[in-house]
Amino acid sequence: MSGSILTGPVDADTVEALAARLDTAQTSRTDTPSLADTHDFGVDEAYAIQAALLARREARGERIVGVKLGFTSKAKMAQMGVSDVIVGRLTDAMRVTDGDDVDLSRFIHPKVEPEVAYRLCRDVDLADPTTDIESCVDAVAPALEIIDSRYRDFRFTYSDVVADNTSAAAFAIGPWRPVRDVSNRAVRMVGSGAAEVVGSTAAVLGDPVRALHALVDMCRRRGIPLRAGQVVLAGAATAAVPLTGGVTCCDVAGLGTVSVRGVRDVRGVR
Ligand code: 0L1
Ligand code: MG
């Protein structure tokens, strides 16, 4: 175990050091122990670490293209003993084109989960308490999210996972449709670690639109902008399963399908 037990607030240097640790874990595909093993930090510091982590990715040329929500199922909230969703950021480097190969050697221990994505057609005015995020959405799509905790064995605290950008690793979006109501739609994911996983969009806070409203609240509190053109991943409709080689396909009733194909980099470059 490295680092020291801190009892006071995590200072700016420590925020940078912990962001660097998570960044190195991701870029070197090497897991790291829970930050909470060695550091006493809360949710505010965790979002500061996440912001520092994203600043590192942006300094390497990545562009923020969206946001994602986690802990949107009652079961996951109960498991973590929390009542708040968590929010992370998506970058262009995480985007996988629908149907394309995804190199498994990019990840430590990837899992995949079926989701619904919303597309923002205008900036969301977070300063306006009456802002209506639903009017800022022009399309929805089936989506696959690949999560890859940088923590050993996916063992983390609530603050850990916020700091780690909510395990965000990659995502694929299917065809966009100008649909509004995506409540209670059957979701089916096949391939990858499980023959078939079935669920419903109702697993996302009862209705994914509630995730949008929760997002506004979180982004307001955390100072995370929501911009026209960005994608919002609303949260998982089933439990995540390990992402393996071959095709993983997600179907959301009435919305269509999206898939990725897990491959090992044929050049063996890591
Ligand atoms: O997208 C998600 O719901 C995952 C949030 C992080 C928790 C995890 O890594 O399992
Ligand atoms: Mg997710």
Short mmCIF file of C-alpha atoms and ligand atoms in Angstrom, two decimals:
data_model
loop_
_atom_site.label_atom_id
_atom_site.label_comp_id
_atom_site.label_asym_id
_atom_site.label_seq_id
_atom_site.Cartn_x
_atom_site.Cartn_y
_atom_site.Cartn_z
CA MET A 1 0.00 0.00 0.00
CA SER A 2 1.44 3.39 -0.96
CA GLY A 3 0.62 6.93 0.17
CA SER A 4 -0.26 8.20 3.60
CA ILE A 5 -3.47 8.21 5.62
CA LEU A 6 -4.84 11.75 5.47
CA THR A 7 -7.24 12.92 8.11
CA GLY A 8 -7.75 16.51 6.97
CA PRO A 9 -9.12 17.83 3.67
CA VAL A 10 -7.39 16.64 0.53
CA ASP A 11 -5.34 19.58 -0.72
CA ALA A 12 -4.81 20.66 -4.34
CA ASP A 13 -1.51 18.81 -4.68
CA THR A 14 -3.10 15.61 -3.44
CA VAL A 15 -6.00 16.04 -5.86
CA GLU A 16 -3.46 16.27 -8.70
CA ALA A 17 -1.48 13.29 -7.41
CA LEU A 18 -4.57 11.09 -7.12
CA ALA A 19 -5.77 12.15 -10.59
CA ALA A 20 -2.31 11.26 -11.94
CA ARG A 21 -2.53 7.85 -10.26
CA LEU A 22 -5.89 7.08 -11.88
CA ASP A 23 -4.70 8.43 -15.23
CA THR A 24 -1.61 6.22 -15.17
CA ALA A 25 -3.74 3.21 -14.22
CA GLN A 26 -5.88 3.85 -17.31
CA THR A 27 -3.08 4.59 -19.77
CA SER A 28 -0.92 1.69 -18.58
CA ARG A 29 -3.89 -0.72 -18.14
CA THR A 30 -2.72 -1.49 -14.64
CA ASP A 31 -5.21 -1.55 -11.80
CA THR A 32 -4.67 0.42 -8.61
CA PRO A 33 -5.92 -0.06 -5.04
CA SER A 34 -8.85 1.99 -3.81
CA LEU A 35 -7.78 5.59 -3.08
CA ALA A 36 -9.86 5.32 0.09
CA ASP A 37 -7.41 2.72 1.41
CA THR A 38 -4.91 5.49 1.94
CA HIS A 39 -6.79 8.79 1.69
CA ASP A 40 -9.71 10.23 3.59
CA PHE A 41 -11.71 12.17 1.04
CA GLY A 42 -15.36 12.99 0.39
CA VAL A 43 -17.56 13.48 -2.63
CA ASP A 44 -16.52 17.12 -3.21
CA GLU A 45 -12.86 16.13 -3.39
CA ALA A 46 -13.81 13.15 -5.57
CA TYR A 47 -15.38 15.45 -8.18
CA ALA A 48 -12.27 17.65 -7.99
CA ILE A 49 -10.11 14.58 -8.71
CA GLN A 50 -12.43 13.65 -11.60
CA ALA A 51 -12.07 17.19 -13.03
CA ALA A 52 -8.27 16.98 -12.75
CA LEU A 53 -8.35 13.58 -14.45
CA LEU A 54 -10.41 14.97 -17.33
CA ALA A 55 -8.08 17.97 -17.60
CA ARG A 56 -5.24 15.51 -18.18
CA ARG A 57 -7.16 13.79 -20.95
CA GLU A 58 -8.01 17.14 -22.55
CA ALA A 59 -4.34 18.17 -22.37
CA ARG A 60 -3.62 15.08 -24.49
CA GLY A 61 -6.08 16.32 -27.11
CA GLU A 62 -9.27 14.53 -26.07
CA ARG A 63 -12.55 16.41 -26.34
CA ILE A 64 -15.51 16.08 -24.01
CA VAL A 65 -18.48 14.83 -26.04
CA GLY A 66 -20.96 13.95 -23.33
CA VAL A 67 -21.79 12.84 -19.85
CA LYS A 68 -22.89 9.61 -18.22
CA LEU A 69 -24.87 8.71 -15.18
CA GLY A 70 -24.17 5.84 -12.83
CA PHE A 71 -25.96 4.30 -9.86
CA THR A 72 -29.31 4.91 -11.55
CA SER A 73 -30.79 1.62 -10.42
CA LYS A 74 -32.38 1.26 -7.01
CA ALA A 75 -30.47 -2.01 -6.50
CA LYS A 76 -27.08 -0.34 -7.10
CA MET A 77 -27.95 2.63 -4.88
CA ALA A 78 -28.97 0.27 -2.09
CA GLN A 79 -25.77 -1.74 -2.56
CA MET A 80 -23.65 1.41 -2.21
CA GLY A 81 -25.86 2.84 0.56
CA VAL A 82 -26.49 6.07 -1.36
CA SER A 83 -29.47 7.92 -2.80
CA ASP A 84 -27.65 10.08 -5.34
CA VAL A 85 -26.70 9.25 -8.90
CA ILE A 86 -23.12 9.89 -9.97
CA VAL A 87 -21.98 11.70 -13.10
CA GLY A 88 -18.92 11.21 -15.27
CA ARG A 89 -17.62 12.61 -18.53
CA LEU A 90 -17.34 10.99 -21.99
CA THR A 91 -14.57 11.94 -24.40
CA ASP A 92 -14.17 11.42 -28.14
CA ALA A 93 -11.41 8.87 -27.45
CA MET A 94 -14.00 6.67 -25.72
CA ARG A 95 -16.35 6.63 -28.72
CA VAL A 96 -16.67 3.39 -30.71
CA THR A 97 -18.62 3.49 -33.96
CA ASP A 98 -21.70 1.25 -33.95
CA GLY A 99 -20.68 -2.19 -35.28
CA ASP A 100 -16.94 -1.52 -35.06
CA ASP A 101 -14.16 -3.45 -33.40
CA VAL A 102 -13.10 -2.46 -29.93
CA ASP A 103 -9.60 -3.46 -28.85
CA LEU A 104 -9.89 -5.29 -25.53
CA SER A 105 -6.24 -4.60 -24.72
CA ARG A 106 -7.22 -0.93 -24.17
CA PHE A 107 -8.84 -1.98 -20.90
CA ILE A 108 -8.01 -3.58 -17.54
CA HIS A 109 -11.14 -5.67 -16.88
CA PRO A 110 -13.93 -4.26 -19.06
CA LYS A 111 -17.62 -4.83 -18.55
CA VAL A 112 -20.47 -3.83 -20.82
CA GLU A 113 -23.99 -2.66 -20.06
CA PRO A 114 -27.01 -1.74 -22.20
CA GLU A 115 -28.24 1.84 -21.96
CA VAL A 116 -30.34 4.53 -23.60
CA ALA A 117 -28.60 7.67 -24.88
CA TYR A 118 -30.09 11.13 -25.27
CA ARG A 119 -28.73 13.80 -27.64
CA LEU A 120 -28.73 17.44 -26.58
CA CYS A 121 -29.73 19.86 -29.35
CA ARG A 122 -29.06 23.00 -27.32
CA ASP A 123 -27.05 24.10 -24.32
CA VAL A 124 -28.78 23.46 -20.99
CA ASP A 125 -29.00 26.67 -18.98
CA LEU A 126 -28.00 25.41 -15.54
CA ALA A 127 -28.27 28.91 -14.04
CA ASP A 128 -32.01 28.94 -14.77
CA PRO A 129 -33.87 27.05 -12.01
CA THR A 130 -36.80 26.47 -14.39
CA THR A 131 -34.68 25.02 -17.19
CA ASP A 132 -36.39 22.17 -19.01
CA ILE A 133 -33.82 19.60 -20.08
CA GLU A 134 -36.41 17.57 -21.99
CA SER A 135 -36.80 20.48 -24.41
CA CYS A 136 -33.01 20.36 -24.98
CA VAL A 137 -33.17 16.75 -26.27
CA ASP A 138 -33.88 16.02 -29.93
CA ALA A 139 -33.19 12.28 -30.19
CA VAL A 140 -32.63 9.05 -28.32
CA ALA A 141 -30.69 5.93 -29.26
CA PRO A 142 -29.80 2.48 -27.97
CA ALA A 143 -26.31 2.47 -26.48
CA LEU A 144 -23.64 0.20 -25.04
CA GLU A 145 -21.40 1.48 -22.30
CA ILE A 146 -18.09 -0.19 -21.54
CA ILE A 147 -17.04 0.41 -17.96
CA ASP A 148 -13.54 -0.37 -16.73
CA SER A 149 -12.85 0.53 -13.14
CA ARG A 150 -9.23 1.46 -12.64
CA TYR A 151 -9.51 -0.11 -9.17
CA ARG A 152 -8.36 -3.63 -8.40
CA ASP A 153 -11.21 -6.14 -8.64
CA PHE A 154 -13.76 -3.31 -9.13
CA ARG A 155 -13.44 -2.68 -5.38
CA PHE A 156 -14.18 0.95 -4.61
CA THR A 157 -16.09 3.36 -2.39
CA TYR A 158 -18.66 5.86 -3.67
CA SER A 159 -16.03 8.65 -3.62
CA ASP A 160 -13.49 6.38 -5.34
CA VAL A 161 -15.75 5.70 -8.29
CA VAL A 162 -16.63 9.39 -8.70
CA ALA A 163 -12.90 10.23 -8.74
CA ASP A 164 -12.38 7.50 -11.36
CA ASN A 165 -14.79 9.24 -13.73
CA THR A 166 -17.49 6.68 -12.80
CA SER A 167 -15.56 3.85 -14.48
CA ALA A 168 -16.20 5.38 -17.94
CA ALA A 169 -14.09 3.68 -20.60
CA ALA A 170 -15.91 3.49 -23.96
CA PHE A 171 -19.36 3.73 -25.51
CA ALA A 172 -21.20 3.02 -28.74
CA ILE A 173 -24.41 4.68 -29.89
CA GLY A 174 -26.95 3.16 -32.30
CA PRO A 175 -29.22 5.05 -34.69
CA TRP A 176 -30.73 8.25 -33.32
CA ARG A 177 -34.53 8.57 -33.41
CA PRO A 178 -36.72 11.57 -32.60
CA VAL A 179 -38.54 9.59 -29.93
CA ARG A 180 -39.45 11.16 -26.58
CA ASP A 181 -40.93 8.46 -24.37
CA VAL A 182 -38.55 5.57 -23.71
CA SER A 183 -40.13 4.39 -20.49
CA ASN A 184 -40.56 0.69 -19.81
CA ARG A 185 -39.03 -0.64 -23.02
CA ALA A 186 -37.65 -4.15 -23.20
CA VAL A 187 -33.86 -4.29 -23.39
CA ARG A 188 -31.89 -7.32 -24.54
CA MET A 189 -28.13 -7.71 -24.73
CA VAL A 190 -26.53 -10.77 -26.32
CA GLY A 191 -22.90 -11.91 -26.52
CA SER A 192 -20.08 -11.00 -24.19
CA GLY A 193 -19.81 -13.03 -21.06
CA ALA A 194 -23.46 -13.99 -20.91
CA ALA A 195 -25.61 -15.64 -23.53
CA GLU A 196 -28.44 -13.18 -23.02
CA VAL A 197 -29.20 -10.41 -20.54
CA VAL A 198 -32.70 -8.97 -20.45
CA GLY A 199 -34.11 -5.98 -18.64
CA SER A 200 -36.13 -2.85 -19.08
CA THR A 201 -35.48 0.85 -19.36
CA ALA A 202 -37.64 1.07 -16.21
CA ALA A 203 -34.53 -0.07 -14.31
CA VAL A 204 -33.18 3.46 -14.87
CA LEU A 205 -34.81 5.37 -12.01
CA GLY A 206 -38.20 4.00 -13.09
CA ASP A 207 -37.96 5.92 -16.38
CA PRO A 208 -34.76 7.20 -18.08
CA VAL A 209 -36.27 10.67 -18.30
CA ARG A 210 -35.82 10.87 -14.52
CA ALA A 211 -32.10 10.38 -15.11
CA LEU A 212 -32.14 13.51 -17.27
CA HIS A 213 -33.70 15.51 -14.44
CA ALA A 214 -31.25 14.06 -11.91
CA LEU A 215 -28.45 15.01 -14.31
CA VAL A 216 -29.46 18.67 -14.34
CA ASP A 217 -29.39 18.73 -10.56
CA MET A 218 -25.98 17.03 -10.38
CA CYS A 219 -24.44 19.19 -13.09
CA ARG A 220 -25.71 22.34 -11.38
CA ARG A 221 -24.18 21.24 -8.07
CA ARG A 222 -20.91 20.09 -9.63
CA GLY A 223 -20.47 22.86 -12.22
CA ILE A 224 -20.50 20.44 -15.15
CA PRO A 225 -21.74 22.12 -18.35
CA LEU A 226 -24.24 20.43 -20.68
CA ARG A 227 -23.71 21.55 -24.27
CA ALA A 228 -25.55 21.23 -27.58
CA GLY A 229 -24.41 18.14 -29.45
CA GLN A 230 -23.40 16.23 -26.35
CA VAL A 231 -24.52 12.70 -25.62
CA VAL A 232 -26.06 11.68 -22.29
CA LEU A 233 -25.82 8.03 -21.22
CA ALA A 234 -28.76 7.63 -18.86
CA GLY A 235 -27.62 4.56 -16.92
CA ALA A 236 -27.66 0.80 -17.19
CA ALA A 237 -30.85 -1.14 -17.89
CA THR A 238 -29.30 -4.40 -16.57
CA ALA A 239 -26.29 -5.40 -14.53
CA ALA A 240 -22.98 -5.09 -16.40
CA VAL A 241 -21.34 -8.28 -17.72
CA PRO A 242 -17.67 -8.85 -18.61
CA LEU A 243 -16.86 -7.65 -22.13
CA THR A 244 -15.31 -10.52 -24.06
CA GLY A 245 -14.25 -11.15 -27.65
CA GLY A 246 -16.87 -11.33 -30.39
CA VAL A 247 -20.00 -9.34 -31.02
CA THR A 248 -22.07 -7.82 -28.22
CA CYS A 249 -25.41 -6.48 -29.36
CA CYS A 250 -28.03 -4.47 -27.49
CA ASP A 251 -31.61 -4.13 -28.64
CA VAL A 252 -34.03 -1.61 -27.11
CA ALA A 253 -37.63 -2.24 -28.18
CA GLY A 254 -38.75 0.33 -30.72
CA LEU A 255 -35.38 2.05 -30.80
CA GLY A 256 -33.19 -0.47 -32.64
CA THR A 257 -29.83 -2.08 -32.03
CA VAL A 258 -26.23 -1.17 -31.41
CA SER A 259 -23.21 -3.47 -31.34
CA VAL A 260 -19.47 -3.66 -30.84
CA ARG A 261 -17.02 -6.47 -31.59
CA GLY A 262 -14.37 -7.17 -28.98
CA VAL A 263 -10.98 -8.03 -30.53
CA ARG A 264 -7.40 -8.28 -29.40
CA ASP A 265 -5.07 -5.85 -31.12
CA VAL A 266 -3.60 -8.04 -33.90
CA ARG A 267 -0.28 -6.18 -33.69
CA GLY A 268 -0.06 -7.12 -30.02
CA VAL A 269 0.68 -3.49 -29.17
CA ARG A 270 -0.41 -2.48 -25.70
O1 0L1 B 1 -22.12 3.33 -15.60
C1 0L1 B 1 -22.32 2.83 -14.49
O2 0L1 B 1 -23.44 2.60 -14.03
C2 0L1 B 1 -21.13 2.41 -13.68
C3 0L1 B 1 -20.91 3.30 -12.55
C4 0L1 B 1 -19.68 2.85 -11.83
C5 0L1 B 1 -19.87 1.59 -11.06
C6 0L1 B 1 -19.11 0.45 -11.64
O3 0L1 B 1 -18.00 0.59 -12.15
O4 0L1 B 1 -19.65 -0.67 -11.53
MG MG B 2 -23.30 2.98 -17.34
#
